[in-house]
Amino acid sequence: MASPTSTATPSSTPSPPSPPDRLQRSRTELDSNSTVQRNRHIGDLPTTIHKVPPIEKYLASIKSNPKFVGSSVTMPHKVAIMPHLDDLTEHARQAGACNTIFLRNDPATGQRQYVGTNTDCDGIREALTQNAPDASRFRGRPALIIGGGGTARTAIYVMRRWLGSSAIYVVNRDADEVAAILAEDRARNPDPTAQAPLIPVTDAAEAARLEAPAAIVSGIPNYPPKTAEELNTRAVIQAFLGTAVNAEKQQGVILEMCYHPNPWTEIAQLASIGGWKVILGSEALIWQGLEQARLWTGKDVIGTPGLVQQVKDLINKSIAERSTNKSSL
């Protein structure tokens, strides 16, 4: 977890957020010590990034700090922190994880509440809809998630709520992770006819026969497949992506959420060869960060003229500095 703490009063015009820390290093490297890491700005709020103690001690600390305005929550705390908060948004409930804490006054009592949400939902949604040639083509068409972690769960929610997907294929090397996703989904949504069904796909021949997805979200590490399960999963992915032979007919988009250390992954390359429009995961990172800034500052940061482009320029610069393989968003 990282705990931004305001030390100044917001002005009327927020400045652009600095490049998110996840483009500098993996936040999962943070241990449970309380050493200060670095300072950054969110909107025009000077903030401090801390290594965080256990959840109970962390919550006691922020609740006793009158300058606290909000916090990012990173792995492995995204699920564990949820029962400790005063309330959760529908984003957090449906995604099954909390990546952001913000403040809200209880409408009945006026008491300060610590609310958990999931701005990755906003990031994935905006990355897909803002960059697709025609976002209306998502509606009534299947979608595909690659992976079995938090990104997959969030993408399912986005595909159902905003894309209007007719079905969602699930491809992952770990059958137990897929089973967990299905079980959690049944618990949250007991009526299977009320939304797009989840369809696990484990056979390349089956993938080739299915209706092609209009949108794909990939959330797996960029490692060459080695085990039998990994090789089979890659074959299924390849069947969905197609080859250069049918590239001209392809009109789908893929959001590649693995952007560290190199945003142009093997799956991105395969998708590009197959004719898919590839959207880098840094695009989702931008939009989820802007939503965090809105929650923490109470300001329409996206509506600030030129700010979104400034943030994109900063992110692209950060990517260019650490990668020789570049791709424009």
mmCIF file of C-alpha atoms in Angstrom:
data_model
loop_
_atom_site.group_PDB
_atom_site.id
_atom_site.type_symbol
_atom_site.label_atom_id
_atom_site.label_comp_id
_atom_site.label_asym_id
_atom_site.label_seq_id
_atom_site.Cartn_x
_atom_site.Cartn_y
_atom_site.Cartn_z
ATOM 1 C CA MET A 1 0.000 0.000 0.000
ATOM 2 C CA ALA A 2 1.108 3.539 -0.555
ATOM 3 C CA SER A 3 -0.301 6.408 1.449
ATOM 4 C CA PRO A 4 -0.410 9.835 -0.233
ATOM 5 C CA THR A 5 -0.871 12.504 2.449
ATOM 6 C CA SER A 6 -1.708 16.098 1.538
ATOM 7 C CA THR A 7 0.390 18.874 3.000
ATOM 8 C CA ALA A 8 -1.191 21.809 1.158
ATOM 9 C CA THR A 9 -4.623 23.130 0.294
ATOM 10 C CA PRO A 10 -5.676 22.360 -3.302
ATOM 11 C CA SER A 11 -5.686 25.339 -5.651
ATOM 12 C CA SER A 12 -8.217 25.881 -8.419
ATOM 13 C CA THR A 13 -6.077 24.487 -11.241
ATOM 14 C CA PRO A 14 -4.401 21.147 -10.558
ATOM 15 C CA SER A 15 -1.054 20.405 -12.138
ATOM 16 C CA PRO A 16 -0.585 17.070 -13.927
ATOM 17 C CA PRO A 17 0.272 14.038 -11.825
ATOM 18 C CA SER A 18 3.832 12.801 -12.044
ATOM 19 C CA PRO A 19 4.397 9.469 -13.849
ATOM 20 C CA PRO A 20 2.934 6.748 -11.624
ATOM 21 C CA ASP A 21 5.433 4.825 -9.553
ATOM 22 C CA ARG A 22 4.587 1.564 -11.263
ATOM 23 C CA LEU A 23 6.429 2.820 -14.353
ATOM 24 C CA GLN A 24 9.499 3.397 -12.232
ATOM 25 C CA ARG A 25 9.513 0.122 -10.296
ATOM 26 C CA SER A 26 7.164 -2.579 -9.148
ATOM 27 C CA ARG A 27 5.274 -1.535 -6.047
ATOM 28 C CA THR A 28 5.145 -5.148 -4.972
ATOM 29 C CA GLU A 29 8.781 -4.693 -3.982
ATOM 30 C CA LEU A 30 7.660 -2.572 -1.031
ATOM 31 C CA ASP A 31 8.030 -4.429 2.239
ATOM 32 C CA SER A 32 6.207 -3.917 5.520
ATOM 33 C CA ASN A 33 8.572 -1.303 6.944
ATOM 34 C CA SER A 34 7.429 2.296 7.310
ATOM 35 C CA THR A 35 10.354 3.951 5.528
ATOM 36 C CA VAL A 36 9.494 6.969 3.376
ATOM 37 C CA GLN A 37 10.122 6.186 -0.302
ATOM 38 C CA ARG A 38 9.671 9.363 -2.339
ATOM 39 C CA ASN A 39 7.543 12.461 -2.841
ATOM 40 C CA ARG A 40 5.254 13.132 -5.792
ATOM 41 C CA HIS A 41 2.289 15.326 -6.716
ATOM 42 C CA ILE A 42 -1.307 14.281 -7.293
ATOM 43 C CA GLY A 43 -3.131 17.194 -8.824
ATOM 44 C CA ASP A 44 -1.515 19.973 -6.826
ATOM 45 C CA LEU A 45 -1.385 17.962 -3.593
ATOM 46 C CA PRO A 46 2.208 17.251 -2.484
ATOM 47 C CA THR A 47 2.234 13.626 -1.396
ATOM 48 C CA THR A 48 4.518 11.165 0.295
ATOM 49 C CA ILE A 49 4.890 7.492 -0.607
ATOM 50 C CA HIS A 50 5.506 5.227 2.386
ATOM 51 C CA LYS A 51 6.342 1.619 2.919
ATOM 52 C CA VAL A 52 3.433 0.426 4.965
ATOM 53 C CA PRO A 53 3.089 -1.479 8.258
ATOM 54 C CA PRO A 54 0.390 -4.133 8.854
ATOM 55 C CA ILE A 55 -3.140 -3.121 7.832
ATOM 56 C CA GLU A 56 -4.454 -2.397 11.333
ATOM 57 C CA LYS A 57 -1.515 -0.140 12.168
ATOM 58 C CA TYR A 58 -1.719 1.540 8.772
ATOM 59 C CA LEU A 59 -5.429 2.336 9.137
ATOM 60 C CA ALA A 60 -4.916 3.692 12.643
ATOM 61 C CA SER A 61 -2.189 5.937 11.265
ATOM 62 C CA ILE A 62 -4.232 7.430 8.423
ATOM 63 C CA LYS A 63 -7.321 7.888 10.597
ATOM 64 C CA SER A 64 -5.310 9.913 13.080
ATOM 65 C CA ASN A 65 -3.804 12.097 10.341
ATOM 66 C CA PRO A 66 -5.995 15.156 9.586
ATOM 67 C CA LYS A 67 -4.088 15.792 6.344
ATOM 68 C CA PHE A 68 -4.845 12.390 4.833
ATOM 69 C CA VAL A 69 -6.796 12.624 1.551
ATOM 70 C CA GLY A 70 -6.468 9.141 0.078
ATOM 71 C CA SER A 71 -4.289 6.163 -0.685
ATOM 72 C CA SER A 72 -3.312 3.689 -3.339
ATOM 73 C CA VAL A 73 -3.505 0.045 -2.301
ATOM 74 C CA THR A 74 -1.161 -2.425 -3.964
ATOM 75 C CA MET A 75 -0.576 -6.149 -3.865
ATOM 76 C CA PRO A 76 -0.748 -8.106 -1.646
ATOM 77 C CA HIS A 77 -3.227 -5.889 0.242
ATOM 78 C CA LYS A 78 -5.946 -5.297 -2.379
ATOM 79 C CA VAL A 79 -8.288 -7.962 -1.028
ATOM 80 C CA ALA A 80 -7.172 -8.088 2.599
ATOM 81 C CA ILE A 81 -7.960 -4.436 3.271
ATOM 82 C CA MET A 82 -11.573 -4.572 2.059
ATOM 83 C CA PRO A 83 -13.275 -5.747 5.296
ATOM 84 C CA HIS A 84 -11.451 -3.033 7.263
ATOM 85 C CA LEU A 85 -12.996 -0.120 5.330
ATOM 86 C CA ASP A 86 -16.242 1.714 6.096
ATOM 87 C CA ASP A 87 -17.728 1.083 2.668
ATOM 88 C CA LEU A 88 -16.927 -0.217 -0.813
ATOM 89 C CA THR A 89 -18.039 1.069 -4.191
ATOM 90 C CA GLU A 90 -19.664 -1.241 -6.711
ATOM 91 C CA HIS A 91 -16.382 -1.151 -8.650
ATOM 92 C CA ALA A 92 -14.519 -2.703 -5.720
ATOM 93 C CA ARG A 93 -17.246 -5.247 -4.962
ATOM 94 C CA GLN A 94 -17.549 -6.506 -8.516
ATOM 95 C CA ALA A 95 -13.809 -6.481 -9.210
ATOM 96 C CA GLY A 96 -13.226 -8.254 -5.895
ATOM 97 C CA ALA A 97 -10.326 -5.960 -5.047
ATOM 98 C CA CYS A 98 -9.625 -2.446 -3.786
ATOM 99 C CA ASN A 99 -6.778 -0.392 -5.233
ATOM 100 C CA THR A 100 -7.811 3.032 -3.902
ATOM 101 C CA ILE A 101 -9.014 4.541 -0.624
ATOM 102 C CA PHE A 102 -10.770 7.904 -0.641
ATOM 103 C CA LEU A 103 -12.705 9.965 1.895
ATOM 104 C CA ARG A 104 -16.452 10.551 1.961
ATOM 105 C CA ASN A 105 -18.848 11.941 4.542
ATOM 106 C CA ASP A 106 -21.669 9.624 5.574
ATOM 107 C CA PRO A 107 -24.857 11.262 4.213
ATOM 108 C CA ALA A 108 -26.817 10.267 7.327
ATOM 109 C CA THR A 109 -24.361 11.044 10.124
ATOM 110 C CA GLY A 110 -21.824 13.349 8.491
ATOM 111 C CA GLN A 111 -19.054 11.127 9.827
ATOM 112 C CA ARG A 112 -15.854 10.762 7.836
ATOM 113 C CA GLN A 113 -15.767 7.451 5.945
ATOM 114 C CA TYR A 114 -12.837 5.566 4.467
ATOM 115 C CA VAL A 115 -14.158 4.109 1.224
ATOM 116 C CA GLY A 116 -12.540 1.529 -1.030
ATOM 117 C CA THR A 117 -12.896 1.541 -4.797
ATOM 118 C CA ASN A 118 -11.165 0.097 -7.841
ATOM 119 C CA THR A 119 -9.986 2.685 -10.350
ATOM 120 C CA ASP A 120 -8.499 -0.053 -12.538
ATOM 121 C CA CYS A 121 -12.092 -0.393 -13.781
ATOM 122 C CA ASP A 122 -11.923 3.183 -15.047
ATOM 123 C CA GLY A 123 -8.473 2.602 -16.498
ATOM 124 C CA ILE A 124 -9.420 -0.494 -18.495
ATOM 125 C CA ARG A 125 -12.718 1.010 -19.658
ATOM 126 C CA GLU A 126 -11.186 4.262 -20.875
ATOM 127 C CA ALA A 127 -8.161 2.589 -22.447
ATOM 128 C CA LEU A 128 -10.470 0.421 -24.556
ATOM 129 C CA THR A 129 -13.198 2.919 -25.416
ATOM 130 C CA GLN A 130 -10.905 5.907 -26.003
ATOM 131 C CA ASN A 131 -8.561 4.011 -28.319
ATOM 132 C CA ALA A 132 -10.849 1.647 -30.227
ATOM 133 C CA PRO A 133 -11.603 2.667 -33.834
ATOM 134 C CA ASP A 134 -15.300 2.089 -33.079
ATOM 135 C CA ALA A 135 -16.205 1.308 -29.451
ATOM 136 C CA SER A 136 -19.794 0.486 -30.445
ATOM 137 C CA ARG A 137 -18.482 -2.712 -32.065
ATOM 138 C CA PHE A 138 -17.866 -4.182 -28.607
ATOM 139 C CA ARG A 139 -21.583 -4.384 -27.852
ATOM 140 C CA GLY A 140 -23.186 -7.737 -28.521
ATOM 141 C CA ARG A 141 -19.843 -9.369 -29.350
ATOM 142 C CA PRO A 142 -17.700 -11.769 -27.292
ATOM 143 C CA ALA A 143 -14.651 -10.587 -25.376
ATOM 144 C CA LEU A 144 -11.590 -12.421 -24.087
ATOM 145 C CA ILE A 145 -9.536 -12.192 -20.917
ATOM 146 C CA ILE A 146 -6.083 -13.744 -20.695
ATOM 147 C CA GLY A 147 -5.008 -14.451 -17.123
ATOM 148 C CA GLY A 148 -6.470 -15.372 -13.764
ATOM 149 C CA GLY A 149 -5.569 -12.531 -11.409
ATOM 150 C CA GLY A 150 -6.971 -9.169 -10.406
ATOM 151 C CA THR A 151 -6.743 -7.735 -13.918
ATOM 152 C CA ALA A 152 -8.918 -10.549 -15.253
ATOM 153 C CA ARG A 153 -11.559 -9.986 -12.574
ATOM 154 C CA THR A 154 -11.643 -6.259 -13.229
ATOM 155 C CA ALA A 155 -11.829 -6.775 -16.991
ATOM 156 C CA ILE A 156 -14.852 -9.075 -16.593
ATOM 157 C CA TYR A 157 -16.716 -6.318 -14.767
ATOM 158 C CA VAL A 158 -15.771 -3.736 -17.412
ATOM 159 C CA MET A 159 -16.769 -6.004 -20.294
ATOM 160 C CA ARG A 160 -20.166 -6.648 -18.777
ATOM 161 C CA ARG A 161 -21.025 -3.193 -17.499
ATOM 162 C CA TRP A 162 -19.638 -0.894 -20.179
ATOM 163 C CA LEU A 163 -18.687 -2.884 -23.273
ATOM 164 C CA GLY A 164 -21.896 -4.910 -23.455
ATOM 165 C CA SER A 165 -20.058 -8.144 -24.260
ATOM 166 C CA SER A 166 -22.252 -11.111 -25.197
ATOM 167 C CA ALA A 167 -19.868 -13.677 -23.683
ATOM 168 C CA ILE A 168 -16.429 -13.601 -22.079
ATOM 169 C CA TYR A 169 -13.844 -16.245 -22.913
ATOM 170 C CA VAL A 170 -11.319 -17.002 -20.165
ATOM 171 C CA VAL A 171 -7.863 -18.310 -21.088
ATOM 172 C CA ASN A 172 -5.280 -19.075 -18.413
ATOM 173 C CA ARG A 173 -2.613 -21.697 -17.761
ATOM 174 C CA ASP A 174 -3.807 -22.378 -14.184
ATOM 175 C CA ALA A 175 -7.113 -24.254 -14.024
ATOM 176 C CA ASP A 176 -7.458 -23.564 -10.290
ATOM 177 C CA GLU A 177 -7.281 -19.805 -10.880
ATOM 178 C CA VAL A 178 -10.013 -20.058 -13.498
ATOM 179 C CA ALA A 179 -12.149 -22.153 -11.140
ATOM 180 C CA ALA A 180 -11.717 -19.490 -8.446
ATOM 181 C CA ILE A 181 -12.866 -16.754 -10.834
ATOM 182 C CA LEU A 182 -15.953 -18.769 -11.761
ATOM 183 C CA ALA A 183 -16.794 -19.535 -8.122
ATOM 184 C CA GLU A 184 -16.406 -15.911 -7.035
ATOM 185 C CA ASP A 185 -18.512 -14.756 -9.959
ATOM 186 C CA ARG A 186 -21.322 -17.158 -9.053
ATOM 187 C CA ALA A 187 -21.239 -15.899 -5.466
ATOM 188 C CA ARG A 188 -21.473 -12.241 -6.525
ATOM 189 C CA ASN A 189 -23.908 -12.802 -9.385
ATOM 190 C CA PRO A 190 -26.158 -15.794 -8.644
ATOM 191 C CA ASP A 191 -28.346 -15.330 -11.753
ATOM 192 C CA PRO A 192 -26.255 -16.664 -14.674
ATOM 193 C CA THR A 193 -28.753 -15.376 -17.257
ATOM 194 C CA ALA A 194 -28.478 -11.758 -16.131
ATOM 195 C CA GLN A 195 -25.128 -11.053 -17.795
ATOM 196 C CA ALA A 196 -22.499 -12.289 -20.221
ATOM 197 C CA PRO A 197 -21.441 -15.844 -19.317
ATOM 198 C CA LEU A 198 -17.837 -16.752 -18.545
ATOM 199 C CA ILE A 199 -16.561 -19.468 -20.886
ATOM 200 C CA PRO A 200 -13.208 -21.119 -20.082
ATOM 201 C CA VAL A 201 -11.340 -22.126 -23.240
ATOM 202 C CA THR A 202 -8.490 -24.631 -23.024
ATOM 203 C CA ASP A 203 -8.330 -26.047 -26.552
ATOM 204 C CA ALA A 204 -6.849 -24.259 -29.573
ATOM 205 C CA ALA A 205 -9.197 -25.999 -31.998
ATOM 206 C CA GLU A 206 -12.196 -24.829 -29.973
ATOM 207 C CA ALA A 207 -10.809 -21.279 -29.904
ATOM 208 C CA ALA A 208 -10.520 -21.291 -33.690
ATOM 209 C CA ARG A 209 -14.182 -22.334 -34.039
ATOM 210 C CA LEU A 210 -15.617 -19.772 -31.616
ATOM 211 C CA GLU A 211 -16.906 -16.364 -32.669
ATOM 212 C CA ALA A 212 -13.939 -13.996 -32.621
ATOM 213 C CA PRO A 213 -13.755 -11.591 -29.667
ATOM 214 C CA ALA A 214 -14.056 -7.875 -30.349
ATOM 215 C CA ALA A 215 -11.959 -6.947 -27.309
ATOM 216 C CA ILE A 216 -9.154 -8.705 -25.457
ATOM 217 C CA VAL A 217 -7.545 -7.801 -22.141
ATOM 218 C CA SER A 218 -4.285 -9.616 -21.431
ATOM 219 C CA GLY A 219 -2.893 -9.609 -17.908
ATOM 220 C CA ILE A 220 -0.138 -12.221 -17.767
ATOM 221 C CA PRO A 221 3.640 -11.758 -17.379
ATOM 222 C CA ASN A 222 5.753 -11.499 -20.501
ATOM 223 C CA TYR A 223 7.619 -14.798 -20.149
ATOM 224 C CA PRO A 224 8.206 -17.309 -22.954
ATOM 225 C CA PRO A 225 5.983 -20.375 -22.396
ATOM 226 C CA LYS A 226 7.866 -23.428 -21.106
ATOM 227 C CA THR A 227 5.587 -25.830 -19.252
ATOM 228 C CA ALA A 228 2.957 -27.942 -20.989
ATOM 229 C CA GLU A 229 0.208 -25.736 -19.532
ATOM 230 C CA GLU A 230 1.918 -22.560 -20.704
ATOM 231 C CA LEU A 231 2.534 -23.923 -24.193
ATOM 232 C CA ASN A 232 -1.097 -25.001 -24.506
ATOM 233 C CA THR A 233 -2.290 -21.591 -23.313
ATOM 234 C CA ARG A 234 -0.085 -19.868 -25.885
ATOM 235 C CA ALA A 235 -1.562 -22.084 -28.614
ATOM 236 C CA VAL A 236 -5.094 -21.097 -27.531
ATOM 237 C CA ILE A 237 -4.121 -17.417 -27.535
ATOM 238 C CA GLN A 238 -2.585 -17.774 -30.987
ATOM 239 C CA ALA A 239 -5.786 -19.396 -32.269
ATOM 240 C CA PHE A 240 -7.821 -16.428 -31.056
ATOM 241 C CA LEU A 241 -5.357 -13.874 -32.453
ATOM 242 C CA GLY A 242 -5.023 -15.488 -35.870
ATOM 243 C CA THR A 243 -2.116 -14.923 -38.224
ATOM 244 C CA ALA A 244 -0.941 -12.478 -40.863
ATOM 245 C CA VAL A 245 -3.054 -14.347 -43.427
ATOM 246 C CA ASN A 246 -6.299 -12.931 -42.019
ATOM 247 C CA ALA A 247 -4.834 -9.715 -40.598
ATOM 248 C CA GLU A 248 -6.636 -7.441 -43.056
ATOM 249 C CA LYS A 249 -10.025 -8.747 -41.885
ATOM 250 C CA GLN A 250 -9.265 -8.274 -38.198
ATOM 251 C CA GLN A 251 -11.011 -5.348 -36.502
ATOM 252 C CA GLY A 252 -10.538 -6.235 -32.847
ATOM 253 C CA VAL A 253 -8.500 -4.489 -30.157
ATOM 254 C CA ILE A 254 -6.292 -5.902 -27.414
ATOM 255 C CA LEU A 255 -5.270 -4.121 -24.225
ATOM 256 C CA GLU A 256 -1.899 -5.498 -23.108
ATOM 257 C CA MET A 257 -1.755 -4.783 -19.383
ATOM 258 C CA CYS A 258 1.783 -6.102 -18.929
ATOM 259 C CA TYR A 259 3.919 -2.992 -19.416
ATOM 260 C CA HIS A 260 6.853 -3.708 -17.081
ATOM 261 C CA PRO A 261 9.688 -3.918 -17.844
ATOM 262 C CA ASN A 262 8.908 -3.763 -21.577
ATOM 263 C CA PRO A 263 5.485 -2.591 -22.802
ATOM 264 C CA TRP A 264 5.757 -4.375 -26.158
ATOM 265 C CA THR A 265 5.291 -8.020 -25.161
ATOM 266 C CA GLU A 266 5.309 -11.283 -27.093
ATOM 267 C CA ILE A 267 1.507 -11.298 -27.022
ATOM 268 C CA ALA A 268 1.418 -7.707 -28.285
ATOM 269 C CA GLN A 269 3.662 -8.747 -31.168
ATOM 270 C CA LEU A 270 1.510 -11.772 -32.025
ATOM 271 C CA ALA A 271 -1.615 -9.610 -31.901
ATOM 272 C CA SER A 272 -0.054 -6.976 -34.133
ATOM 273 C CA ILE A 273 0.916 -9.601 -36.714
ATOM 274 C CA GLY A 274 -2.658 -10.892 -36.609
ATOM 275 C CA GLY A 275 -4.018 -7.437 -37.396
ATOM 276 C CA TRP A 276 -5.231 -6.452 -33.924
ATOM 277 C CA LYS A 277 -5.006 -2.870 -32.709
ATOM 278 C CA VAL A 278 -2.701 -3.055 -29.688
ATOM 279 C CA ILE A 279 -3.311 -0.697 -26.761
ATOM 280 C CA LEU A 280 -0.516 -0.547 -24.211
ATOM 281 C CA GLY A 281 -1.289 -1.057 -20.533
ATOM 282 C CA SER A 282 0.251 2.313 -19.720
ATOM 283 C CA GLU A 283 -2.889 3.825 -21.244
ATOM 284 C CA ALA A 284 -5.029 2.127 -18.585
ATOM 285 C CA LEU A 285 -2.557 3.276 -15.940
ATOM 286 C CA ILE A 286 -3.032 6.882 -17.038
ATOM 287 C CA TRP A 287 -6.817 6.802 -16.785
ATOM 288 C CA GLN A 288 -6.939 5.007 -13.446
ATOM 289 C CA GLY A 289 -4.461 7.533 -12.063
ATOM 290 C CA LEU A 290 -6.571 10.437 -13.267
ATOM 291 C CA GLU A 291 -9.613 8.931 -11.555
ATOM 292 C CA GLN A 292 -7.609 8.609 -8.334
ATOM 293 C CA ALA A 293 -6.639 12.268 -8.605
ATOM 294 C CA ARG A 294 -10.307 13.220 -9.020
ATOM 295 C CA LEU A 295 -11.302 11.256 -5.925
ATOM 296 C CA TRP A 296 -8.484 12.683 -3.824
ATOM 297 C CA THR A 297 -8.732 16.321 -4.922
ATOM 298 C CA GLY A 298 -12.458 16.596 -5.628
ATOM 299 C CA LYS A 299 -11.590 18.327 -8.895
ATOM 300 C CA ASP A 300 -12.394 17.515 -12.512
ATOM 301 C CA VAL A 301 -8.770 16.897 -13.444
ATOM 302 C CA ILE A 302 -9.714 15.303 -16.770
ATOM 303 C CA GLY A 303 -11.601 18.467 -17.695
ATOM 304 C CA THR A 304 -8.507 20.607 -17.156
ATOM 305 C CA PRO A 305 -7.413 21.746 -20.651
ATOM 306 C CA GLY A 306 -4.321 19.939 -21.864
ATOM 307 C CA LEU A 307 -3.799 17.886 -18.707
ATOM 308 C CA VAL A 308 -4.533 14.435 -20.151
ATOM 309 C CA GLN A 309 -2.066 14.980 -22.981
ATOM 310 C CA GLN A 310 0.551 16.253 -20.529
ATOM 311 C CA VAL A 311 0.173 13.086 -18.479
ATOM 312 C CA LYS A 312 0.424 10.904 -21.586
ATOM 313 C CA ASP A 313 3.574 12.734 -22.640
ATOM 314 C CA LEU A 314 5.136 12.157 -19.220
ATOM 315 C CA ILE A 315 4.265 8.461 -19.283
ATOM 316 C CA ASN A 316 5.548 8.003 -22.831
ATOM 317 C CA LYS A 317 8.780 9.731 -21.883
ATOM 318 C CA SER A 318 9.200 7.424 -18.894
ATOM 319 C CA ILE A 319 8.604 4.365 -21.070
ATOM 320 C CA ALA A 320 11.029 5.590 -23.724
ATOM 321 C CA GLU A 321 13.745 6.100 -21.133
ATOM 322 C CA ARG A 322 13.647 2.483 -20.001
ATOM 323 C CA SER A 323 12.763 0.640 -23.169
ATOM 324 C CA THR A 324 14.315 0.409 -26.602
ATOM 325 C CA ASN A 325 11.097 -1.085 -28.000
ATOM 326 C CA LYS A 326 8.599 1.748 -28.219
ATOM 327 C CA SER A 327 5.030 1.823 -29.451
ATOM 328 C CA SER A 328 2.808 4.870 -29.641
ATOM 329 C CA LEU A 329 -0.491 4.718 -27.772
#
